[in-house]
């Protein structure tokens, strides 16, 4: 699923102009090109290299991410895209559950697509795997903490989790909200949305991965 989502994103990126590559994403202060370079880094950095990088950054994960991003960003957007295409089928990943690294692709793809108005969304199957993981634990994002005490129900798939005031919407909207993307709260309905929005807004500025 990660390979399929990377390939779909690469196809979307092929049509961007230079202005779009420099557009702010939903991921902190990163622009589109930086998010793509981050995805390339994530698919190129194995366990030992990741640990060495984190230690070198003294567990400052923003510094770690920015160093690896700079390493994999090209001199032009076209080169950045070429480097991303080269890792579409990579199985390299940092330590952690596979669902977390699928989440990297699913979430960051939407970090790019939504600001650009690109219509494609990840498959419901992929989004469901990530939603279940985020609802169950805090790992790269505060998914469980954002969803705590709420009943999340997907309107387009099988995902459902938790108990409490209902929050309903598409699987990808629920996933993105759990990942801390406040813009996706606009796509959700139910009495639990205000609480979810407050939590996500309070944690805004954090990145997935």
mmCIF file of C-alpha atoms in Angstrom:
data_model
loop_
_atom_site.group_PDB
_atom_site.id
_atom_site.type_symbol
_atom_site.label_atom_id
_atom_site.label_comp_id
_atom_site.label_asym_id
_atom_site.label_seq_id
_atom_site.Cartn_x
_atom_site.Cartn_y
_atom_site.Cartn_z
ATOM 1 C CA UNK A 1 0.000 0.000 0.000
ATOM 2 C CA UNK A 2 2.855 2.384 0.753
ATOM 3 C CA UNK A 3 4.313 1.723 -2.694
ATOM 4 C CA UNK A 4 0.952 2.399 -4.358
ATOM 5 C CA UNK A 5 0.448 5.637 -2.435
ATOM 6 C CA UNK A 6 3.960 6.865 -3.249
ATOM 7 C CA UNK A 7 3.403 6.121 -6.933
ATOM 8 C CA UNK A 8 0.082 7.979 -6.941
ATOM 9 C CA UNK A 9 1.663 10.996 -5.271
ATOM 10 C CA UNK A 10 4.555 10.993 -7.733
ATOM 11 C CA UNK A 11 2.052 11.106 -10.589
ATOM 12 C CA UNK A 12 0.316 14.099 -8.997
ATOM 13 C CA UNK A 13 3.626 15.887 -8.470
ATOM 14 C CA UNK A 14 4.608 15.525 -12.118
ATOM 15 C CA UNK A 15 2.150 18.254 -13.111
ATOM 16 C CA UNK A 16 3.287 20.914 -10.631
ATOM 17 C CA UNK A 17 4.907 24.174 -11.639
ATOM 18 C CA UNK A 18 7.684 25.872 -9.660
ATOM 19 C CA UNK A 19 5.228 28.080 -7.793
ATOM 20 C CA UNK A 20 3.258 25.048 -6.620
ATOM 21 C CA UNK A 21 6.423 23.304 -5.436
ATOM 22 C CA UNK A 22 7.024 26.325 -3.204
ATOM 23 C CA UNK A 23 3.482 26.439 -1.800
ATOM 24 C CA UNK A 24 3.103 25.995 1.986
ATOM 25 C CA UNK A 25 1.938 22.513 2.967
ATOM 26 C CA UNK A 26 -0.174 21.447 5.923
ATOM 27 C CA UNK A 27 2.979 20.133 7.598
ATOM 28 C CA UNK A 28 4.332 22.818 9.911
ATOM 29 C CA UNK A 29 6.480 25.354 8.070
ATOM 30 C CA UNK A 30 7.492 23.027 5.239
ATOM 31 C CA UNK A 31 6.674 23.839 1.624
ATOM 32 C CA UNK A 32 5.595 21.141 -0.826
ATOM 33 C CA UNK A 33 9.106 20.381 -2.051
ATOM 34 C CA UNK A 34 10.362 19.952 1.504
ATOM 35 C CA UNK A 35 7.611 17.468 2.319
ATOM 36 C CA UNK A 36 8.539 15.430 -0.757
ATOM 37 C CA UNK A 37 12.212 15.457 0.237
ATOM 38 C CA UNK A 38 11.193 14.321 3.721
ATOM 39 C CA UNK A 39 9.291 11.387 2.225
ATOM 40 C CA UNK A 40 12.362 10.457 0.188
ATOM 41 C CA UNK A 41 14.481 10.611 3.328
ATOM 42 C CA UNK A 42 12.014 8.416 5.221
ATOM 43 C CA UNK A 43 12.204 5.761 2.494
ATOM 44 C CA UNK A 44 16.008 5.963 2.354
ATOM 45 C CA UNK A 45 16.987 5.905 6.028
ATOM 46 C CA UNK A 46 17.270 2.508 7.676
ATOM 47 C CA UNK A 47 17.378 1.695 11.369
ATOM 48 C CA UNK A 48 21.089 2.240 11.989
ATOM 49 C CA UNK A 49 21.286 5.424 9.921
ATOM 50 C CA UNK A 50 18.157 6.760 11.635
ATOM 51 C CA UNK A 51 19.579 6.073 15.085
ATOM 52 C CA UNK A 52 22.899 7.697 14.177
ATOM 53 C CA UNK A 53 21.080 10.756 12.835
ATOM 54 C CA UNK A 54 18.870 11.090 15.918
ATOM 55 C CA UNK A 55 21.852 10.748 18.232
ATOM 56 C CA UNK A 56 23.755 13.312 16.172
ATOM 57 C CA UNK A 57 20.833 15.698 16.579
ATOM 58 C CA UNK A 58 20.714 14.971 20.344
ATOM 59 C CA UNK A 59 17.140 13.722 20.014
ATOM 60 C CA UNK A 60 16.008 17.007 18.472
ATOM 61 C CA UNK A 61 13.675 15.428 15.903
ATOM 62 C CA UNK A 62 13.085 18.675 14.029
ATOM 63 C CA UNK A 63 16.850 18.992 13.523
ATOM 64 C CA UNK A 64 17.075 15.334 12.536
ATOM 65 C CA UNK A 65 14.243 15.677 10.000
ATOM 66 C CA UNK A 66 15.610 18.902 8.529
ATOM 67 C CA UNK A 67 19.090 17.433 8.072
ATOM 68 C CA UNK A 68 17.778 14.371 6.274
ATOM 69 C CA UNK A 69 15.387 16.512 4.226
ATOM 70 C CA UNK A 70 18.252 18.712 3.036
ATOM 71 C CA UNK A 71 20.228 15.596 2.113
ATOM 72 C CA UNK A 72 17.477 14.298 -0.177
ATOM 73 C CA UNK A 73 16.199 17.563 -1.661
ATOM 74 C CA UNK A 74 17.360 18.153 -5.205
ATOM 75 C CA UNK A 75 18.827 21.316 -6.668
ATOM 76 C CA UNK A 76 15.547 21.766 -8.560
ATOM 77 C CA UNK A 77 11.981 20.508 -8.020
ATOM 78 C CA UNK A 78 12.459 18.160 -10.975
ATOM 79 C CA UNK A 79 15.461 16.584 -9.273
ATOM 80 C CA UNK A 80 13.552 16.326 -5.983
ATOM 81 C CA UNK A 81 10.778 14.483 -7.814
ATOM 82 C CA UNK A 82 13.287 12.198 -9.553
ATOM 83 C CA UNK A 83 14.770 11.260 -6.184
ATOM 84 C CA UNK A 84 11.296 10.545 -4.796
ATOM 85 C CA UNK A 85 10.405 8.354 -7.773
ATOM 86 C CA UNK A 86 13.558 6.351 -7.113
ATOM 87 C CA UNK A 87 12.252 5.260 -3.690
ATOM 88 C CA UNK A 88 8.645 4.475 -4.645
ATOM 89 C CA UNK A 89 9.170 0.738 -4.079
ATOM 90 C CA UNK A 90 11.671 1.075 -1.229
ATOM 91 C CA UNK A 91 11.192 -1.153 1.824
ATOM 92 C CA UNK A 92 13.710 0.801 3.897
ATOM 93 C CA UNK A 93 12.321 2.400 7.061
ATOM 94 C CA UNK A 94 13.279 3.628 10.494
ATOM 95 C CA UNK A 95 12.416 1.520 13.560
ATOM 96 C CA UNK A 96 8.722 1.190 14.263
ATOM 97 C CA UNK A 97 5.503 -0.452 13.049
ATOM 98 C CA UNK A 98 4.863 -0.661 9.326
ATOM 99 C CA UNK A 99 1.552 1.158 9.775
ATOM 100 C CA UNK A 100 3.433 4.205 11.049
ATOM 101 C CA UNK A 101 5.462 4.456 7.848
ATOM 102 C CA UNK A 102 2.380 3.896 5.714
ATOM 103 C CA UNK A 103 0.980 6.819 7.697
ATOM 104 C CA UNK A 104 3.937 8.947 6.654
ATOM 105 C CA UNK A 105 2.963 8.539 3.010
ATOM 106 C CA UNK A 106 -0.807 8.822 3.516
ATOM 107 C CA UNK A 107 -0.642 11.931 5.713
ATOM 108 C CA UNK A 108 2.102 13.785 3.883
ATOM 109 C CA UNK A 109 0.440 13.162 0.522
ATOM 110 C CA UNK A 110 -2.613 15.009 1.806
ATOM 111 C CA UNK A 111 -0.387 17.688 3.371
ATOM 112 C CA UNK A 112 0.559 18.406 -0.235
ATOM 113 C CA UNK A 113 -2.666 17.755 -2.102
ATOM 114 C CA UNK A 114 -5.103 19.771 -0.009
ATOM 115 C CA UNK A 115 -3.312 23.150 -0.269
ATOM 116 C CA UNK A 116 -2.861 22.578 -4.005
ATOM 117 C CA UNK A 117 -6.473 21.530 -4.586
ATOM 118 C CA UNK A 118 -5.446 18.154 -6.007
ATOM 119 C CA UNK A 119 -8.487 15.848 -5.924
ATOM 120 C CA UNK A 120 -6.883 12.449 -5.410
ATOM 121 C CA UNK A 121 -7.013 10.856 -1.950
ATOM 122 C CA UNK A 122 -5.338 7.709 -0.615
ATOM 123 C CA UNK A 123 -7.251 4.465 -0.915
ATOM 124 C CA UNK A 124 -9.794 3.827 1.836
ATOM 125 C CA UNK A 125 -7.965 0.569 2.566
ATOM 126 C CA UNK A 126 -4.681 2.379 3.230
ATOM 127 C CA UNK A 127 -6.360 5.143 5.208
ATOM 128 C CA UNK A 128 -8.165 2.542 7.345
ATOM 129 C CA UNK A 129 -4.911 0.836 8.309
ATOM 130 C CA UNK A 130 -3.443 4.178 9.371
ATOM 131 C CA UNK A 131 -6.598 5.295 11.191
ATOM 132 C CA UNK A 132 -6.641 2.111 13.260
ATOM 133 C CA UNK A 133 -2.999 2.584 14.172
ATOM 134 C CA UNK A 134 -3.398 6.249 15.109
ATOM 135 C CA UNK A 135 -6.495 5.552 17.223
ATOM 136 C CA UNK A 136 -4.608 2.888 19.160
ATOM 137 C CA UNK A 137 -1.409 4.665 20.149
ATOM 138 C CA UNK A 138 0.661 7.825 20.088
ATOM 139 C CA UNK A 139 3.765 7.235 17.974
ATOM 140 C CA UNK A 140 4.778 9.673 15.246
ATOM 141 C CA UNK A 141 1.615 11.677 15.928
ATOM 142 C CA UNK A 142 -0.644 12.088 18.977
ATOM 143 C CA UNK A 143 -3.420 10.066 17.373
ATOM 144 C CA UNK A 144 -4.715 8.290 20.462
ATOM 145 C CA UNK A 145 -4.528 11.447 22.567
ATOM 146 C CA UNK A 146 -6.445 13.438 19.957
ATOM 147 C CA UNK A 147 -9.143 10.753 19.749
ATOM 148 C CA UNK A 148 -9.416 9.932 23.453
ATOM 149 C CA UNK A 149 -12.981 9.942 24.773
ATOM 150 C CA UNK A 150 -14.508 10.252 21.312
ATOM 151 C CA UNK A 151 -16.348 7.832 19.042
ATOM 152 C CA UNK A 152 -14.858 8.001 15.560
ATOM 153 C CA UNK A 153 -16.958 6.578 12.725
ATOM 154 C CA UNK A 154 -16.014 6.458 9.052
ATOM 155 C CA UNK A 155 -18.758 7.149 6.532
ATOM 156 C CA UNK A 156 -16.958 5.435 3.650
ATOM 157 C CA UNK A 157 -15.427 2.353 5.219
ATOM 158 C CA UNK A 158 -15.188 0.024 8.188
ATOM 159 C CA UNK A 159 -13.136 2.166 10.543
ATOM 160 C CA UNK A 160 -14.697 2.890 13.934
ATOM 161 C CA UNK A 161 -13.029 3.382 17.296
ATOM 162 C CA UNK A 162 -13.575 4.692 20.780
ATOM 163 C CA UNK A 163 -16.547 5.694 22.881
ATOM 164 C CA UNK A 164 -18.009 9.112 23.577
ATOM 165 C CA UNK A 165 -19.321 12.018 21.506
ATOM 166 C CA UNK A 166 -19.438 11.000 17.845
ATOM 167 C CA UNK A 167 -17.118 12.351 15.167
ATOM 168 C CA UNK A 168 -17.982 11.099 11.679
ATOM 169 C CA UNK A 169 -16.526 11.642 8.235
ATOM 170 C CA UNK A 170 -14.452 9.975 5.570
ATOM 171 C CA UNK A 171 -11.652 7.708 6.703
ATOM 172 C CA UNK A 172 -8.996 10.059 5.366
ATOM 173 C CA UNK A 173 -10.551 13.068 7.124
ATOM 174 C CA UNK A 174 -10.568 11.191 10.438
ATOM 175 C CA UNK A 175 -7.001 10.051 9.848
ATOM 176 C CA UNK A 176 -5.767 13.539 9.053
ATOM 177 C CA UNK A 177 -7.532 15.030 12.065
ATOM 178 C CA UNK A 178 -5.951 12.435 14.360
ATOM 179 C CA UNK A 179 -2.619 13.322 12.746
ATOM 180 C CA UNK A 180 -3.088 16.917 13.862
ATOM 181 C CA UNK A 181 -4.265 18.574 10.656
ATOM 182 C CA UNK A 182 -6.927 21.026 11.845
ATOM 183 C CA UNK A 183 -8.108 21.824 8.308
ATOM 184 C CA UNK A 184 -9.666 18.358 8.104
ATOM 185 C CA UNK A 185 -11.914 19.041 11.096
ATOM 186 C CA UNK A 186 -13.958 21.107 8.627
ATOM 187 C CA UNK A 187 -14.792 17.836 6.837
ATOM 188 C CA UNK A 188 -16.140 16.128 9.956
ATOM 189 C CA UNK A 189 -19.545 16.147 11.646
ATOM 190 C CA UNK A 190 -20.940 15.290 15.047
ATOM 191 C CA UNK A 191 -20.968 16.581 18.616
ATOM 192 C CA UNK A 192 -17.359 15.518 19.232
ATOM 193 C CA UNK A 193 -15.872 17.743 16.523
ATOM 194 C CA UNK A 194 -15.352 20.866 18.719
ATOM 195 C CA UNK A 195 -13.324 18.882 21.257
ATOM 196 C CA UNK A 196 -11.268 17.206 18.545
ATOM 197 C CA UNK A 197 -10.639 20.556 16.875
ATOM 198 C CA UNK A 198 -9.526 22.121 20.170
ATOM 199 C CA UNK A 199 -7.053 19.296 20.785
ATOM 200 C CA UNK A 200 -5.651 19.388 17.278
ATOM 201 C CA UNK A 201 -5.318 23.177 17.286
ATOM 202 C CA UNK A 202 -3.537 23.097 20.653
ATOM 203 C CA UNK A 203 -0.967 20.676 19.205
ATOM 204 C CA UNK A 204 -0.625 22.432 15.844
ATOM 205 C CA UNK A 205 2.843 22.884 14.411
ATOM 206 C CA UNK A 206 3.962 19.312 15.042
ATOM 207 C CA UNK A 207 4.932 17.029 12.148
ATOM 208 C CA UNK A 208 4.335 13.415 11.337
ATOM 209 C CA UNK A 209 7.723 11.693 11.408
#
